Amino acid sequence: MDNVYLAVEEDDLYSGYNDYNPTFDFEDLENDVGFQQTVRTSHGRRPPLTAKIPGTAIGARPLATSFGSRIPLASSLGRPMTGAVQEGAARPMTAVRAAGYTSSLTRGSTFDPLGQSKGPAPPLELKNEDTPEEKFKIMEKQVNDLIKESCKAHSMGSLQQALDVAKEAGRKERALVRQKEQSGNTDLNLDLYYAVLLNLANQYVNNEMYPEALNMFQVIVKNKMFSNTGHLKVNMANIYFKHKNYPKAIKFYRMALDQISNAHKEMRIKIMQNICVVFIRMGQYTDAITSYEHIMSESPNIKTGFNLILCYYAIGDKERMKKAFQKLIAIPLGIDEEDKYIPSNDDTSSNMVIEAIKNDKLHQMERDLKVKAERYIMTAAKLIAPAIETSFASGFDWCVDMMKSSQYVELANDLEINKAITYLRQKDFNQAVETLKTFEKKDSRVKSAAATNLSFFYLLEKDYDQAERYADLAMNADRYNPAALTNKGNTVFVKQDYEKAAEFFKEALRNDSSCTEALYNLGLTYKKLNRLNEALDCFLKLHAILRDSGQVMFQLANLYELLEDPQQAIEWLMQVISVTPTDPHPLAKLGELHDAEGDKSQAFHYYYDSFRYFPSNIDVIEWLGAYYVEAQFCEKAIMYFERATLIQPTQVKWQLMVASCHRRSGNFQTALETYKEIHRKFPENVECLRFLVRLCADPGLKEEYVTKLKKAEKMKEIREQRVKSGREGSASGRREGREGSAGSADSGHSSSTKGERLSARMRSLPGSNEPYEASSPKELDASYVDPLGPQMERPKTAAKKRLEDDDFADEELGDDLLPE
């Protein structure tokens, strides 16, 4: 309460606002003689006095006004003049014209600092476009717009449109020049002329119209009005290089190199690299080596070092290859270390900055540069390793030692894995396995990669226990390795545990959604589980990734066939043959589908194409032969059945079909000779003997064949009885086995086995109980109504067998984990 002050009740808080100093009363200034005299004359501009003027209320001091420094004047009213203040106080400036105060401002005038009372500003004067200068400017703008439009069309891939617009720009520019000449204006816009010519030349190059492009570049280079056109000779040299005119290309590269100053060091280096490439194309490796060595001494880079190693490899200089490789791995990349992008736990603001720059374009560029450098180094090491030492193993060891002492330490392990791959290519499997097994004690990443390769290697050898062991080892080393999970799924797939295999494949896809091997195998697994719609989804996703994969499209066709949608299956098979037009299996499958749809002509077309590319498919041969027999062209069917005889010489039915075609064609003597040859090879064949009895005109031979026929028929009956008794014994043995009689079960099993062998042997021979003479002209004869008649079930083509069997090693487990 000591700091609280109460207001006195008598004080009026609002008093004094209407009081003013009479000194500032300016209403009677017009009647003040002294003031008026000061305004009209220079009386107020007199120099200030040092003494006070008697008879005034103020002392002698200057007053700062817009009229300069003044002295105080005496007023007839006995008060100081306007603007005067007390002694020692600062006087404000007055009469600021920019704020609206003027000397002519009279009483009662409105305050208008922006001059709005004068009305709107007059309109701007319109340009007179009728003048020649304005017309020239408009035409120049139109030419520039056409050049921009041409460049935009090229960026969008419309090459022909870009060329047409560039030509239009050239015509507009020539029209502009003519109009200027007619009006007497000799001012030529060289920049515009140069831009038109250069754009037109580039569009000619983009459209591969190289002679026209060379002419345009010649026009630019030979024009003395243009300066710094030497670099365009590089473009001309590039055109000669594309035409494989290497001497002229080198000539123009060197001309460009002479006309570019040393200040443009980077451009000169690039031109020299082009010259080296031309030397390599010409086989002049010594000249290329000289230029590359100069570049490596001036401005070393990864690409030049790699090309230098290639040149040394071409001439077989081992020592210089080693030196060049050492220089290659010593070239600095000029990028930051990856530790820079690891966030610290202390500073939150720095962690936010690191998170922001971790995936920016600069970091992506650095990663791409590092990946490119590692690819060049690995390729160079794999190239020179077999050449620099007496054995490729010693060469790999030298390269590994060099890498371990360089900035590419992590590539040493990858190179050792490539050493194992080289052993595999040389069929030295034991050494490859031993090399890969040395990685079991290395760090987790290398161990996982080596174990993955070993697992895949044992999968190919069908050693599934070892494959599973190393797949588990790879997964334990790196659970997020999709290749290891895929191999583990493959080993489970072999054991027909499809549900568990599907889980491993899905886990691999969760770790790497672009793992196409896991997605393919997952689709096959769903197909084994008869979950066709899920399998279809997998292969459709895979088709979106691998647009040109014939295997994926073939699987889609098979799935649509299983889903009873033959039209979709045919559509996908058409896409398959558009990618691989010489693959006989999709063609045979198309023939089968069209045959099932009743379109015989299309079926014949695709079957015939399949036969042309693969004339050893027995199913296709059989269909084509049956097609010609059905069409009453037995002479053409003979060719296919003879080929089937060559493919399966132990199958008597093909030779019987050849003989039957001869007989139906009217060549009875040839048919008789064919049947005799068949009887010589298969003396117990009943059908052959029946035809020999029918065709033989010699009574002695006919009687002999009749005797043999009766004997063969008797043997056939005996065999059929044995087969029948064997089946009955097998059935009784099974019944007794269920009743607990072990001895009877064993006896039944032996009888069943013997009967099955006899049954299989009988099934391999074309048996028939039909009458001898064919009742229909479409049937070949009674012996083979079943193989060729209309009631037969068409054989499954190789494509269908391939789809149904799904060869595990080649198709289902297409997880190619071995690097190149």
CSV table of C-alpha atoms in Angstrom, one decimal, residues 623-808:
chain,number,residue,atom,x,y,z
A,623,TRP,CA,-2.2,-85.0,-84.5
A,624,LEU,CA,-0.9,-83.9,-87.9
A,625,GLY,CA,-0.9,-87.5,-89.2
A,626,ALA,CA,-4.4,-88.1,-88.0
A,627,TYR,CA,-5.6,-84.8,-89.5
A,628,TYR,CA,-4.3,-85.8,-93.0
A,629,VAL,CA,-5.9,-89.3,-92.6
A,630,GLU,CA,-9.2,-87.7,-91.7
A,631,ALA,CA,-8.9,-85.4,-94.6
A,632,GLN,CA,-8.3,-88.4,-97.0
A,633,PHE,CA,-4.7,-87.3,-97.7
A,634,CYS,CA,-2.9,-90.5,-96.7
A,635,GLU,CA,0.1,-89.8,-98.8
A,636,LYS,CA,0.9,-86.7,-96.7
A,637,ALA,CA,0.3,-88.6,-93.5
A,638,ILE,CA,3.0,-91.1,-94.4
A,639,MET,CA,5.7,-88.5,-93.8
A,640,TYR,CA,4.6,-87.8,-90.3
A,641,PHE,CA,4.2,-91.4,-89.3
A,642,GLU,CA,7.6,-92.3,-90.7
A,643,ARG,CA,9.1,-89.5,-88.6
A,644,ALA,CA,7.3,-91.0,-85.6
A,645,THR,CA,8.9,-94.3,-86.5
A,646,LEU,CA,12.4,-92.7,-86.4
A,647,ILE,CA,11.6,-91.2,-83.0
A,648,GLN,CA,10.1,-94.3,-81.4
A,649,PRO,CA,11.5,-97.3,-83.4
A,650,THR,CA,10.3,-99.8,-80.7
A,651,GLN,CA,6.6,-98.7,-81.0
A,652,VAL,CA,5.0,-100.9,-83.6
A,653,LYS,CA,1.9,-98.7,-84.0
A,654,TRP,CA,3.7,-96.1,-86.1
A,655,GLN,CA,5.0,-98.6,-88.6
A,656,LEU,CA,1.5,-100.2,-88.8
A,657,MET,CA,0.1,-96.7,-89.6
A,658,VAL,CA,2.7,-96.2,-92.3
A,659,ALA,CA,1.7,-99.5,-93.9
A,660,SER,CA,-2.0,-98.7,-93.5
A,661,CYS,CA,-1.5,-95.4,-95.3
A,662,HIS,CA,0.2,-97.1,-98.2
A,663,ARG,CA,-2.6,-99.7,-98.4
A,664,ARG,CA,-5.4,-97.0,-98.3
A,665,SER,CA,-3.5,-95.0,-101.0
A,666,GLY,CA,-3.6,-98.1,-103.3
A,667,ASN,CA,0.1,-98.9,-103.0
A,668,PHE,CA,-0.5,-102.6,-102.0
A,669,GLN,CA,2.9,-103.9,-103.0
A,670,THR,CA,4.6,-101.2,-100.8
A,671,ALA,CA,2.1,-102.0,-98.0
A,672,LEU,CA,2.9,-105.7,-98.3
A,673,GLU,CA,6.7,-105.0,-98.1
A,674,THR,CA,6.1,-102.8,-95.1
A,675,TYR,CA,4.1,-105.4,-93.3
A,676,LYS,CA,6.8,-108.0,-94.0
A,677,GLU,CA,9.4,-105.7,-92.5
A,678,ILE,CA,7.2,-105.2,-89.5
A,679,HIS,CA,6.7,-109.0,-89.1
A,680,ARG,CA,10.4,-109.4,-89.2
A,681,LYS,CA,10.9,-107.0,-86.3
A,682,PHE,CA,7.7,-107.9,-84.4
A,683,PRO,CA,7.0,-111.6,-85.2
A,684,GLU,CA,4.3,-112.0,-82.6
A,685,ASN,CA,2.2,-109.0,-83.6
A,686,VAL,CA,-1.3,-110.2,-84.5
A,687,GLU,CA,-2.4,-107.2,-86.5
A,688,CYS,CA,0.5,-107.4,-88.8
A,689,LEU,CA,-0.1,-111.1,-89.5
A,690,ARG,CA,-3.8,-110.4,-90.2
A,691,PHE,CA,-2.8,-107.9,-92.9
A,692,LEU,CA,-0.2,-110.2,-94.3
A,693,VAL,CA,-2.8,-112.9,-94.7
A,694,ARG,CA,-5.1,-110.5,-96.4
A,695,LEU,CA,-2.6,-109.0,-98.8
A,696,CYS,CA,-0.4,-112.0,-99.6
A,697,ALA,CA,-1.2,-113.4,-103.1
A,698,ASP,CA,1.2,-116.3,-102.9
A,699,PRO,CA,-0.7,-119.4,-101.5
A,700,GLY,CA,2.4,-120.9,-99.9
A,701,LEU,CA,3.2,-117.7,-98.1
A,702,LYS,CA,-0.4,-117.1,-97.2
A,703,GLU,CA,-0.6,-120.5,-95.6
A,704,GLU,CA,2.5,-119.8,-93.6
A,705,TYR,CA,1.2,-116.5,-92.3
A,706,VAL,CA,-2.2,-118.2,-91.4
A,707,THR,CA,-0.3,-120.7,-89.3
A,708,LYS,CA,1.7,-118.0,-87.6
A,709,LEU,CA,-1.5,-115.9,-87.1
A,710,LYS,CA,-3.2,-118.8,-85.3
A,711,LYS,CA,-0.1,-119.3,-83.1
A,712,ALA,CA,0.1,-115.6,-82.3
A,713,GLU,CA,-3.6,-115.4,-81.4
A,714,LYS,CA,-3.3,-118.4,-79.1
A,715,MET,CA,-0.3,-116.7,-77.4
A,716,LYS,CA,-2.4,-113.6,-77.1
A,717,GLU,CA,-5.2,-115.4,-75.4
A,718,ILE,CA,-2.8,-117.0,-73.0
A,719,ARG,CA,-1.4,-113.7,-72.1
A,720,GLU,CA,-4.8,-112.2,-71.6
A,721,GLN,CA,-5.7,-115.1,-69.2
A,722,ARG,CA,-2.6,-114.5,-67.2
A,723,VAL,CA,-3.3,-110.9,-66.9
A,724,LYS,CA,-6.9,-111.6,-65.8
A,725,SER,CA,-5.7,-114.2,-63.3
A,726,GLY,CA,-3.1,-111.8,-62.0
A,727,ARG,CA,-5.7,-109.1,-61.4
A,728,GLU,CA,-8.0,-111.6,-59.6
A,729,GLY,CA,-5.1,-112.8,-57.5
A,730,SER,CA,-4.2,-109.2,-56.6
A,731,ALA,CA,-7.8,-108.5,-55.6
A,732,SER,CA,-8.0,-111.6,-53.4
A,733,GLY,CA,-4.7,-110.8,-51.9
A,734,ARG,CA,-5.9,-107.4,-50.9
A,735,ARG,CA,-9.0,-108.9,-49.3
A,736,GLU,CA,-7.0,-111.4,-47.4
A,737,GLY,CA,-4.6,-108.7,-46.3
A,738,ARG,CA,-7.4,-106.8,-44.8
A,739,GLU,CA,-8.5,-109.9,-43.0
A,740,GLY,CA,-4.9,-110.2,-41.5
A,741,SER,CA,-3.4,-113.0,-43.6
A,742,ALA,CA,0.2,-111.9,-44.2
A,743,GLY,CA,1.1,-114.9,-46.4
A,744,SER,CA,-1.8,-114.5,-48.7
A,745,ALA,CA,-1.1,-110.8,-49.0
A,746,ASP,CA,2.5,-111.5,-50.1
A,747,SER,CA,1.3,-114.0,-52.7
A,748,GLY,CA,-1.3,-111.5,-54.0
A,749,HIS,CA,1.3,-108.8,-54.2
A,750,SER,CA,3.6,-110.9,-56.3
A,751,SER,CA,0.8,-111.9,-58.6
A,752,SER,CA,-0.3,-108.3,-58.9
A,753,THR,CA,3.2,-107.2,-59.8
A,754,LYS,CA,3.5,-109.8,-62.5
A,755,GLY,CA,0.1,-109.1,-63.8
A,756,GLU,CA,0.8,-105.3,-63.9
A,757,ARG,CA,4.0,-105.9,-65.9
A,758,LEU,CA,2.0,-108.1,-68.4
A,759,SER,CA,-0.7,-105.5,-68.5
A,760,ALA,CA,1.8,-102.7,-69.2
A,761,ARG,CA,3.4,-104.8,-72.0
A,762,MET,CA,0.0,-105.4,-73.5
A,763,ARG,CA,-1.0,-101.8,-73.4
A,764,SER,CA,2.2,-100.9,-75.4
A,765,LEU,CA,0.9,-103.0,-78.3
A,766,PRO,CA,-2.2,-101.9,-80.3
A,767,GLY,CA,-4.7,-104.5,-79.5
A,768,SER,CA,-8.1,-104.8,-81.2
A,769,ASN,CA,-10.9,-107.3,-81.6
A,770,GLU,CA,-12.6,-105.5,-84.5
A,771,PRO,CA,-13.3,-107.3,-87.8
A,772,TYR,CA,-10.6,-107.2,-90.4
A,773,GLU,CA,-12.3,-105.1,-93.0
A,774,ALA,CA,-13.0,-101.4,-92.1
A,775,SER,CA,-16.6,-100.5,-92.3
A,776,SER,CA,-16.0,-96.8,-92.7
A,777,PRO,CA,-13.8,-95.1,-95.3
A,778,LYS,CA,-12.5,-92.7,-92.6
A,779,GLU,CA,-11.0,-95.5,-90.6
A,780,LEU,CA,-7.6,-96.7,-91.4
A,781,ASP,CA,-8.3,-100.3,-90.5
A,782,ALA,CA,-9.7,-102.3,-87.6
A,783,SER,CA,-6.3,-102.3,-85.8
A,784,TYR,CA,-6.1,-98.7,-85.1
A,785,VAL,CA,-9.6,-97.2,-84.9
A,786,ASP,CA,-8.7,-96.1,-81.4
A,787,PRO,CA,-5.6,-94.1,-82.2
A,788,LEU,CA,-7.0,-92.3,-85.2
A,789,GLY,CA,-10.7,-92.5,-85.1
A,790,PRO,CA,-13.0,-89.6,-84.2
A,791,GLN,CA,-13.9,-91.1,-80.8
A,792,MET,CA,-10.3,-91.0,-79.6
A,793,GLU,CA,-9.1,-88.6,-76.9
A,794,ARG,CA,-6.6,-86.2,-78.4
A,795,PRO,CA,-3.1,-86.5,-76.9
A,796,LYS,CA,-1.9,-83.9,-74.6
A,797,THR,CA,0.7,-81.7,-76.2
A,798,ALA,CA,4.1,-81.1,-74.7
A,799,ALA,CA,3.0,-77.7,-73.7
A,800,LYS,CA,0.2,-79.1,-71.6
A,801,LYS,CA,2.5,-81.6,-70.0
A,802,ARG,CA,4.9,-78.9,-69.3
A,803,LEU,CA,2.2,-76.9,-67.6
A,804,GLU,CA,0.8,-79.8,-65.6
A,805,ASP,CA,4.1,-81.2,-64.6
A,806,ASP,CA,5.8,-77.9,-63.9
A,807,ASP,CA,9.4,-79.0,-64.0
A,808,PHE,CA,10.6,-78.0,-60.5
